[in-house]
Amino acid sequence: MQKMRETGGVVRVDAAGNIFARREGRERGLAPVLVGSHVDTVPEGGNFDGVLGALAAVEVLRGAGATRRGIEAVVWACEEATFAGASLNGSRAEVGRMGAEELQVVWRGMTKAEAIRRIGGRPEELESARIQPGAYHAYVELHIEQGGRLEKAGVPIGVVEGIVGVDRYEVVVRGEANHAGTTPMAERKDALVAAAQVTLAVREIVMSEPGEQVGTVG
Ligand SMILES: [Zn+2]
């Protein structure tokens, strides 16, 4: 936020805890362009995930010169991190995809409402975070490529043509603890053996047909 203020941008935290910084354009009536990303990241997922796009947005505010449309930089809150298994937390509120019941979910000893309040949001006004159609002319996000393909191909930058849609499932495998040395093989109910089969099955199913789909078990 300090870096945003240094550009002369007008900084605000919306009800969902997302940070916005606005710089007016020459023509005030025109919808601004939204530019940004997130600043949280996946542990071991690379240093520049999100941060590159967030800093780039600040740099655009600072260095773009006079523009016809206003420019707004955004940092989406809790994008990669999951809150009780749900990610894209800040941006989902912007499109009305975070219901009031989700605010009461508890994770690491606090409700989502408390977490949003802690970062400066106003969970009781969550509806106000919703971006109305036409509010922005466009949204631009610079992001590192996380598949490593551009680097392999020696191409410095690319345009996104598709984006991963993620489904998550939690599977509980129940076995039976018993004496390791004396239980006959036929009587064993080893949860890890079943879990290993499930893990391999996910890989086999994903690879059984051509396409870009991926699957993993963590
Ligand atoms: Zn990211």
PDB file of C-alpha atoms and ligand atoms in Angstrom:
ATOM      1  CA  MET A   1       0.000   0.000   0.000  1.00  0.00           C
ATOM      2  CA  GLN A   2       2.902   2.311   0.731  1.00  0.00           C
ATOM      3  CA  LYS A   3       4.337   1.663  -2.727  1.00  0.00           C
ATOM      4  CA  MET A   4       0.936   2.400  -4.239  1.00  0.00           C
ATOM      5  CA  ARG A   5       0.648   5.676  -2.324  1.00  0.00           C
ATOM      6  CA  GLU A   6       4.117   6.702  -3.487  1.00  0.00           C
ATOM      7  CA  THR A   7       2.839   6.640  -7.070  1.00  0.00           C
ATOM      8  CA  GLY A   8       0.125   9.131  -6.142  1.00  0.00           C
ATOM      9  CA  GLY A   9      -2.587   6.485  -6.391  1.00  0.00           C
ATOM     10  CA  VAL A  10      -5.634   6.735  -4.139  1.00  0.00           C
ATOM     11  CA  VAL A  11      -5.545   3.569  -2.051  1.00  0.00           C
ATOM     12  CA  ARG A  12      -8.522   1.747  -0.572  1.00  0.00           C
ATOM     13  CA  VAL A  13      -9.191  -1.696   0.895  1.00  0.00           C
ATOM     14  CA  ASP A  14     -12.539  -3.054  -0.240  1.00  0.00           C
ATOM     15  CA  ALA A  15     -15.010  -5.019   1.893  1.00  0.00           C
ATOM     16  CA  ALA A  16     -13.395  -8.361   0.978  1.00  0.00           C
ATOM     17  CA  GLY A  17      -9.893  -7.160   1.912  1.00  0.00           C
ATOM     18  CA  ASN A  18      -8.596  -6.565  -1.633  1.00  0.00           C
ATOM     19  CA  ILE A  19      -6.312  -3.551  -2.063  1.00  0.00           C
ATOM     20  CA  PHE A  20      -7.030  -1.070  -4.858  1.00  0.00           C
ATOM     21  CA  ALA A  21      -5.101   2.017  -5.946  1.00  0.00           C
ATOM     22  CA  ARG A  22      -6.611   4.359  -8.501  1.00  0.00           C
ATOM     23  CA  ARG A  23      -5.123   6.943 -10.803  1.00  0.00           C
ATOM     24  CA  GLU A  24      -7.523   9.041 -12.844  1.00  0.00           C
ATOM     25  CA  GLY A  25      -7.267   9.282 -16.616  1.00  0.00           C
ATOM     26  CA  ARG A  26      -7.747  12.319 -18.832  1.00  0.00           C
ATOM     27  CA  GLU A  27     -11.357  11.382 -19.566  1.00  0.00           C
ATOM     28  CA  ARG A  28     -13.032  10.917 -16.222  1.00  0.00           C
ATOM     29  CA  GLY A  29     -16.239   9.356 -17.539  1.00  0.00           C
ATOM     30  CA  LEU A  30     -14.471   6.319 -19.033  1.00  0.00           C
ATOM     31  CA  ALA A  31     -14.247   3.005 -17.181  1.00  0.00           C
ATOM     32  CA  PRO A  32     -10.688   2.411 -15.949  1.00  0.00           C
ATOM     33  CA  VAL A  33      -8.403  -0.510 -16.723  1.00  0.00           C
ATOM     34  CA  LEU A  34      -7.783  -2.836 -13.798  1.00  0.00           C
ATOM     35  CA  VAL A  35      -4.266  -4.277 -13.468  1.00  0.00           C
ATOM     36  CA  GLY A  36      -2.986  -6.548 -10.749  1.00  0.00           C
ATOM     37  CA  SER A  37      -2.388  -9.914  -9.176  1.00  0.00           C
ATOM     38  CA  HIS A  38      -1.823 -11.408  -5.730  1.00  0.00           C
ATOM     39  CA  VAL A  39       1.040 -11.316  -3.228  1.00  0.00           C
ATOM     40  CA  ASP A  40       0.560 -14.621  -1.425  1.00  0.00           C
ATOM     41  CA  THR A  41       2.056 -17.686  -3.043  1.00  0.00           C
ATOM     42  CA  VAL A  42       2.314 -21.462  -2.946  1.00  0.00           C
ATOM     43  CA  PRO A  43       5.161 -22.599  -0.653  1.00  0.00           C
ATOM     44  CA  GLU A  44       8.031 -23.700  -2.931  1.00  0.00           C
ATOM     45  CA  GLY A  45       5.936 -22.525  -5.888  1.00  0.00           C
ATOM     46  CA  GLY A  46       8.422 -19.907  -7.076  1.00  0.00           C
ATOM     47  CA  ASN A  47       9.433 -16.464  -5.883  1.00  0.00           C
ATOM     48  CA  PHE A  48       7.551 -14.467  -8.480  1.00  0.00           C
ATOM     49  CA  ASP A  49       4.082 -16.004  -8.468  1.00  0.00           C
ATOM     50  CA  GLY A  50       1.652 -13.144  -8.056  1.00  0.00           C
ATOM     51  CA  VAL A  51       4.218 -10.664  -6.844  1.00  0.00           C
ATOM     52  CA  LEU A  52       5.408  -9.988 -10.378  1.00  0.00           C
ATOM     53  CA  GLY A  53       1.905  -8.958 -11.435  1.00  0.00           C
ATOM     54  CA  ALA A  54       1.261  -6.921  -8.289  1.00  0.00           C
ATOM     55  CA  LEU A  55       4.525  -4.990  -8.605  1.00  0.00           C
ATOM     56  CA  ALA A  56       3.974  -4.586 -12.341  1.00  0.00           C
ATOM     57  CA  ALA A  57       0.619  -2.948 -11.564  1.00  0.00           C
ATOM     58  CA  VAL A  58       2.305  -0.508  -9.198  1.00  0.00           C
ATOM     59  CA  GLU A  59       4.922   0.180 -11.842  1.00  0.00           C
ATOM     60  CA  VAL A  60       2.189   0.888 -14.393  1.00  0.00           C
ATOM     61  CA  LEU A  61       0.628   3.401 -11.976  1.00  0.00           C
ATOM     62  CA  ARG A  62       4.014   5.026 -11.498  1.00  0.00           C
ATOM     63  CA  GLY A  63       5.337   5.004 -15.022  1.00  0.00           C
ATOM     64  CA  ALA A  64       2.484   5.005 -17.535  1.00  0.00           C
ATOM     65  CA  GLY A  65       2.326   8.776 -17.931  1.00  0.00           C
ATOM     66  CA  ALA A  66      -0.948  10.461 -18.850  1.00  0.00           C
ATOM     67  CA  THR A  67      -3.565   7.979 -20.036  1.00  0.00           C
ATOM     68  CA  ARG A  68      -7.004   8.438 -21.491  1.00  0.00           C
ATOM     69  CA  ARG A  69      -8.617   5.960 -19.115  1.00  0.00           C
ATOM     70  CA  GLY A  70      -7.952   5.731 -15.413  1.00  0.00           C
ATOM     71  CA  ILE A  71      -5.770   2.882 -14.210  1.00  0.00           C
ATOM     72  CA  GLU A  72      -6.485   0.907 -11.080  1.00  0.00           C
ATOM     73  CA  ALA A  73      -3.998  -1.477  -9.503  1.00  0.00           C
ATOM     74  CA  VAL A  74      -5.325  -4.358  -7.430  1.00  0.00           C
ATOM     75  CA  VAL A  75      -3.876  -6.900  -5.024  1.00  0.00           C
ATOM     76  CA  TRP A  76      -6.316  -9.777  -4.583  1.00  0.00           C
ATOM     77  CA  ALA A  77      -6.468 -11.060  -1.005  1.00  0.00           C
ATOM     78  CA  CYS A  78      -5.792 -14.703  -0.134  1.00  0.00           C
ATOM     79  CA  GLU A  79      -5.614 -15.843  -3.741  1.00  0.00           C
ATOM     80  CA  GLU A  80      -3.353 -18.886  -3.663  1.00  0.00           C
ATOM     81  CA  ALA A  81      -3.666 -19.624   0.019  1.00  0.00           C
ATOM     82  CA  THR A  82      -6.671 -21.697   0.971  1.00  0.00           C
ATOM     83  CA  PHE A  83      -9.032 -20.768   3.732  1.00  0.00           C
ATOM     84  CA  ALA A  84     -10.440 -24.102   4.918  1.00  0.00           C
ATOM     85  CA  GLY A  85      -9.707 -25.529   1.461  1.00  0.00           C
ATOM     86  CA  ALA A  86     -11.130 -22.632  -0.566  1.00  0.00           C
ATOM     87  CA  SER A  87      -8.774 -20.433  -2.586  1.00  0.00           C
ATOM     88  CA  LEU A  88      -9.315 -17.300  -4.766  1.00  0.00           C
ATOM     89  CA  ASN A  89     -10.883 -15.748  -1.684  1.00  0.00           C
ATOM     90  CA  GLY A  90     -10.624 -12.032  -2.465  1.00  0.00           C
ATOM     91  CA  SER A  91     -11.439 -12.218  -6.146  1.00  0.00           C
ATOM     92  CA  ARG A  92     -14.399 -14.553  -5.644  1.00  0.00           C
ATOM     93  CA  ALA A  93     -16.094 -11.900  -3.527  1.00  0.00           C
ATOM     94  CA  GLU A  94     -15.735  -9.475  -6.465  1.00  0.00           C
ATOM     95  CA  VAL A  95     -17.891 -11.683  -8.654  1.00  0.00           C
ATOM     96  CA  GLY A  96     -20.421 -12.519  -5.956  1.00  0.00           C
ATOM     97  CA  ARG A  97     -19.164 -16.070  -5.496  1.00  0.00           C
ATOM     98  CA  MET A  98     -18.572 -15.878  -1.751  1.00  0.00           C
ATOM     99  CA  GLY A  99     -21.776 -16.421   0.202  1.00  0.00           C
ATOM    100  CA  ALA A 100     -22.522 -15.176   3.715  1.00  0.00           C
ATOM    101  CA  GLU A 101     -22.374 -18.752   5.059  1.00  0.00           C
ATOM    102  CA  GLU A 102     -18.716 -18.982   3.947  1.00  0.00           C
ATOM    103  CA  LEU A 103     -17.860 -16.111   6.305  1.00  0.00           C
ATOM    104  CA  GLN A 104     -18.614 -18.318   9.308  1.00  0.00           C
ATOM    105  CA  VAL A 105     -16.218 -21.103   8.273  1.00  0.00           C
ATOM    106  CA  VAL A 106     -13.449 -21.486  10.865  1.00  0.00           C
ATOM    107  CA  TRP A 107      -9.822 -22.056   9.846  1.00  0.00           C
ATOM    108  CA  ARG A 108      -6.844 -21.969  12.188  1.00  0.00           C
ATOM    109  CA  GLY A 109      -8.946 -20.643  15.039  1.00  0.00           C
ATOM    110  CA  MET A 110     -10.743 -17.797  13.286  1.00  0.00           C
ATOM    111  CA  THR A 111     -13.755 -17.342  11.087  1.00  0.00           C
ATOM    112  CA  LYS A 112     -13.305 -16.066   7.571  1.00  0.00           C
ATOM    113  CA  ALA A 113     -15.160 -12.910   8.648  1.00  0.00           C
ATOM    114  CA  GLU A 114     -12.528 -12.306  11.353  1.00  0.00           C
ATOM    115  CA  ALA A 115      -9.713 -12.972   8.890  1.00  0.00           C
ATOM    116  CA  ILE A 116     -11.151 -10.438   6.434  1.00  0.00           C
ATOM    117  CA  ARG A 117     -11.530  -7.877   9.231  1.00  0.00           C
ATOM    118  CA  ARG A 118      -7.921  -8.467  10.254  1.00  0.00           C
ATOM    119  CA  ILE A 119      -6.644  -7.388   6.837  1.00  0.00           C
ATOM    120  CA  GLY A 120      -8.821  -4.280   6.803  1.00  0.00           C
ATOM    121  CA  GLY A 121     -11.968  -5.574   5.083  1.00  0.00           C
ATOM    122  CA  ARG A 122     -15.589  -5.247   6.190  1.00  0.00           C
ATOM    123  CA  PRO A 123     -17.227  -8.685   5.989  1.00  0.00           C
ATOM    124  CA  GLU A 124     -20.648  -7.293   6.939  1.00  0.00           C
ATOM    125  CA  GLU A 125     -20.569  -5.253   3.722  1.00  0.00           C
ATOM    126  CA  LEU A 126     -19.282  -8.072   1.508  1.00  0.00           C
ATOM    127  CA  GLU A 127     -21.926  -7.377  -1.148  1.00  0.00           C
ATOM    128  CA  SER A 128     -20.353  -3.958  -1.749  1.00  0.00           C
ATOM    129  CA  ALA A 129     -17.133  -5.627  -2.961  1.00  0.00           C
ATOM    130  CA  ARG A 130     -18.970  -6.990  -5.983  1.00  0.00           C
ATOM    131  CA  ILE A 131     -17.760  -5.436  -9.228  1.00  0.00           C
ATOM    132  CA  GLN A 132     -20.692  -4.329 -11.343  1.00  0.00           C
ATOM    133  CA  PRO A 133     -20.731  -5.086 -15.084  1.00  0.00           C
ATOM    134  CA  GLY A 134     -19.073  -2.250 -16.986  1.00  0.00           C
ATOM    135  CA  ALA A 135     -17.194  -0.924 -13.952  1.00  0.00           C
ATOM    136  CA  TYR A 136     -13.893  -1.699 -15.695  1.00  0.00           C
ATOM    137  CA  HIS A 137     -12.910  -1.480 -19.319  1.00  0.00           C
ATOM    138  CA  ALA A 138     -10.546  -4.441 -19.052  1.00  0.00           C
ATOM    139  CA  TYR A 139      -8.517  -6.490 -16.602  1.00  0.00           C
ATOM    140  CA  VAL A 140      -4.849  -7.171 -17.331  1.00  0.00           C
ATOM    141  CA  GLU A 141      -2.666  -9.478 -15.266  1.00  0.00           C
ATOM    142  CA  LEU A 142       1.001 -10.139 -15.872  1.00  0.00           C
ATOM    143  CA  HIS A 143       1.869 -13.516 -14.422  1.00  0.00           C
ATOM    144  CA  ILE A 144       4.798 -15.867 -14.508  1.00  0.00           C
ATOM    145  CA  GLU A 145       4.248 -18.977 -16.586  1.00  0.00           C
ATOM    146  CA  GLN A 146       4.189 -21.868 -14.165  1.00  0.00           C
ATOM    147  CA  GLY A 147       4.562 -24.753 -16.583  1.00  0.00           C
ATOM    148  CA  GLY A 148       8.110 -23.806 -17.623  1.00  0.00           C
ATOM    149  CA  ARG A 149       7.223 -24.192 -21.331  1.00  0.00           C
ATOM    150  CA  LEU A 150       8.088 -20.649 -22.402  1.00  0.00           C
ATOM    151  CA  GLU A 151      11.484 -20.915 -20.773  1.00  0.00           C
ATOM    152  CA  LYS A 152      12.143 -24.244 -22.492  1.00  0.00           C
ATOM    153  CA  ALA A 153      11.115 -22.758 -25.830  1.00  0.00           C
ATOM    154  CA  GLY A 154      13.213 -19.616 -25.260  1.00  0.00           C
ATOM    155  CA  VAL A 155      10.148 -17.386 -25.604  1.00  0.00           C
ATOM    156  CA  PRO A 156      10.146 -14.381 -23.210  1.00  0.00           C
ATOM    157  CA  ILE A 157       6.405 -13.730 -22.972  1.00  0.00           C
ATOM    158  CA  GLY A 158       3.127 -15.253 -24.096  1.00  0.00           C
ATOM    159  CA  VAL A 159      -0.594 -14.544 -24.085  1.00  0.00           C
ATOM    160  CA  VAL A 160      -2.875 -16.762 -22.036  1.00  0.00           C
ATOM    161  CA  GLU A 161      -5.318 -18.801 -24.108  1.00  0.00           C
ATOM    162  CA  GLY A 162      -6.780 -20.916 -21.363  1.00  0.00           C
ATOM    163  CA  ILE A 163      -6.596 -21.298 -17.633  1.00  0.00           C
ATOM    164  CA  VAL A 164      -6.724 -24.291 -15.327  1.00  0.00           C
ATOM    165  CA  GLY A 165     -10.020 -25.077 -13.682  1.00  0.00           C
ATOM    166  CA  VAL A 166      -9.307 -26.821 -10.373  1.00  0.00           C
ATOM    167  CA  ASP A 167     -11.395 -29.476  -8.622  1.00  0.00           C
ATOM    168  CA  ARG A 168     -10.320 -30.729  -5.217  1.00  0.00           C
ATOM    169  CA  TYR A 169     -11.427 -33.860  -3.429  1.00  0.00           C
ATOM    170  CA  GLU A 170     -10.611 -35.083   0.037  1.00  0.00           C
ATOM    171  CA  VAL A 171     -10.412 -38.855   0.249  1.00  0.00           C
ATOM    172  CA  VAL A 172     -10.281 -40.712   3.558  1.00  0.00           C
ATOM    173  CA  VAL A 173      -8.985 -44.290   3.408  1.00  0.00           C
ATOM    174  CA  ARG A 174      -9.696 -46.340   6.514  1.00  0.00           C
ATOM    175  CA  GLY A 175      -7.677 -49.452   7.282  1.00  0.00           C
ATOM    176  CA  GLU A 176      -7.178 -51.569  10.357  1.00  0.00           C
ATOM    177  CA  ALA A 177      -4.190 -51.422  12.702  1.00  0.00           C
ATOM    178  CA  ASN A 178      -2.942 -54.826  13.849  1.00  0.00           C
ATOM    179  CA  HIS A 179       0.262 -56.715  14.655  1.00  0.00           C
ATOM    180  CA  ALA A 180       2.750 -56.167  11.835  1.00  0.00           C
ATOM    181  CA  GLY A 181       4.579 -59.440  12.385  1.00  0.00           C
ATOM    182  CA  THR A 182       1.730 -61.894  12.850  1.00  0.00           C
ATOM    183  CA  THR A 183      -1.283 -60.736  10.806  1.00  0.00           C
ATOM    184  CA  PRO A 184      -1.493 -62.964   7.707  1.00  0.00           C
ATOM    185  CA  MET A 185      -1.276 -61.101   4.419  1.00  0.00           C
ATOM    186  CA  ALA A 186      -4.827 -62.037   3.447  1.00  0.00           C
ATOM    187  CA  GLU A 187      -6.173 -60.517   6.678  1.00  0.00           C
ATOM    188  CA  ARG A 188      -4.405 -57.157   6.421  1.00  0.00           C
ATOM    189  CA  LYS A 189      -6.340 -53.999   5.786  1.00  0.00           C
ATOM    190  CA  ASP A 190      -3.497 -51.551   5.072  1.00  0.00           C
ATOM    191  CA  ALA A 191      -4.869 -48.057   4.391  1.00  0.00           C
ATOM    192  CA  LEU A 192      -1.635 -46.973   2.751  1.00  0.00           C
ATOM    193  CA  VAL A 193      -1.841 -49.782   0.176  1.00  0.00           C
ATOM    194  CA  ALA A 194      -5.326 -48.643  -0.826  1.00  0.00           C
ATOM    195  CA  ALA A 195      -4.229 -44.990  -0.843  1.00  0.00           C
ATOM    196  CA  ALA A 196      -1.274 -45.895  -3.084  1.00  0.00           C
ATOM    197  CA  GLN A 197      -3.653 -47.564  -5.551  1.00  0.00           C
ATOM    198  CA  VAL A 198      -5.908 -44.505  -5.556  1.00  0.00           C
ATOM    199  CA  THR A 199      -2.864 -42.300  -6.162  1.00  0.00           C
ATOM    200  CA  LEU A 200      -1.698 -44.359  -9.137  1.00  0.00           C
ATOM    201  CA  ALA A 201      -5.251 -44.557 -10.505  1.00  0.00           C
ATOM    202  CA  VAL A 202      -5.503 -40.747 -10.582  1.00  0.00           C
ATOM    203  CA  ARG A 203      -2.324 -40.592 -12.646  1.00  0.00           C
ATOM    204  CA  GLU A 204      -3.422 -43.358 -14.997  1.00  0.00           C
ATOM    205  CA  ILE A 205      -6.879 -41.873 -15.572  1.00  0.00           C
ATOM    206  CA  VAL A 206      -5.454 -38.411 -16.262  1.00  0.00           C
ATOM    207  CA  MET A 207      -2.935 -39.810 -18.762  1.00  0.00           C
ATOM    208  CA  SER A 208      -5.344 -42.252 -20.396  1.00  0.00           C
ATOM    209  CA  GLU A 209      -6.526 -39.739 -22.956  1.00  0.00           C
ATOM    210  CA  PRO A 210      -4.758 -37.007 -24.913  1.00  0.00           C
ATOM    211  CA  GLY A 211      -5.073 -33.403 -23.749  1.00  0.00           C
ATOM    212  CA  GLU A 212      -3.658 -30.818 -21.380  1.00  0.00           C
ATOM    213  CA  GLN A 213      -5.448 -32.105 -18.277  1.00  0.00           C
ATOM    214  CA  VAL A 214      -3.421 -32.768 -15.140  1.00  0.00           C
ATOM    215  CA  GLY A 215      -4.092 -34.480 -11.835  1.00  0.00           C
ATOM    216  CA  THR A 216      -2.178 -35.070  -8.663  1.00  0.00           C
ATOM    217  CA  VAL A 217      -2.528 -36.450  -5.162  1.00  0.00           C
ATOM    218  CA  GLY A 218      -0.994 -34.449  -2.330  1.00  0.00           C
TER     219      GLY A 218
HETATM  220 ZN    ZN B   1      -0.477 -16.707  -9.134  1.00  0.00          ZN
END
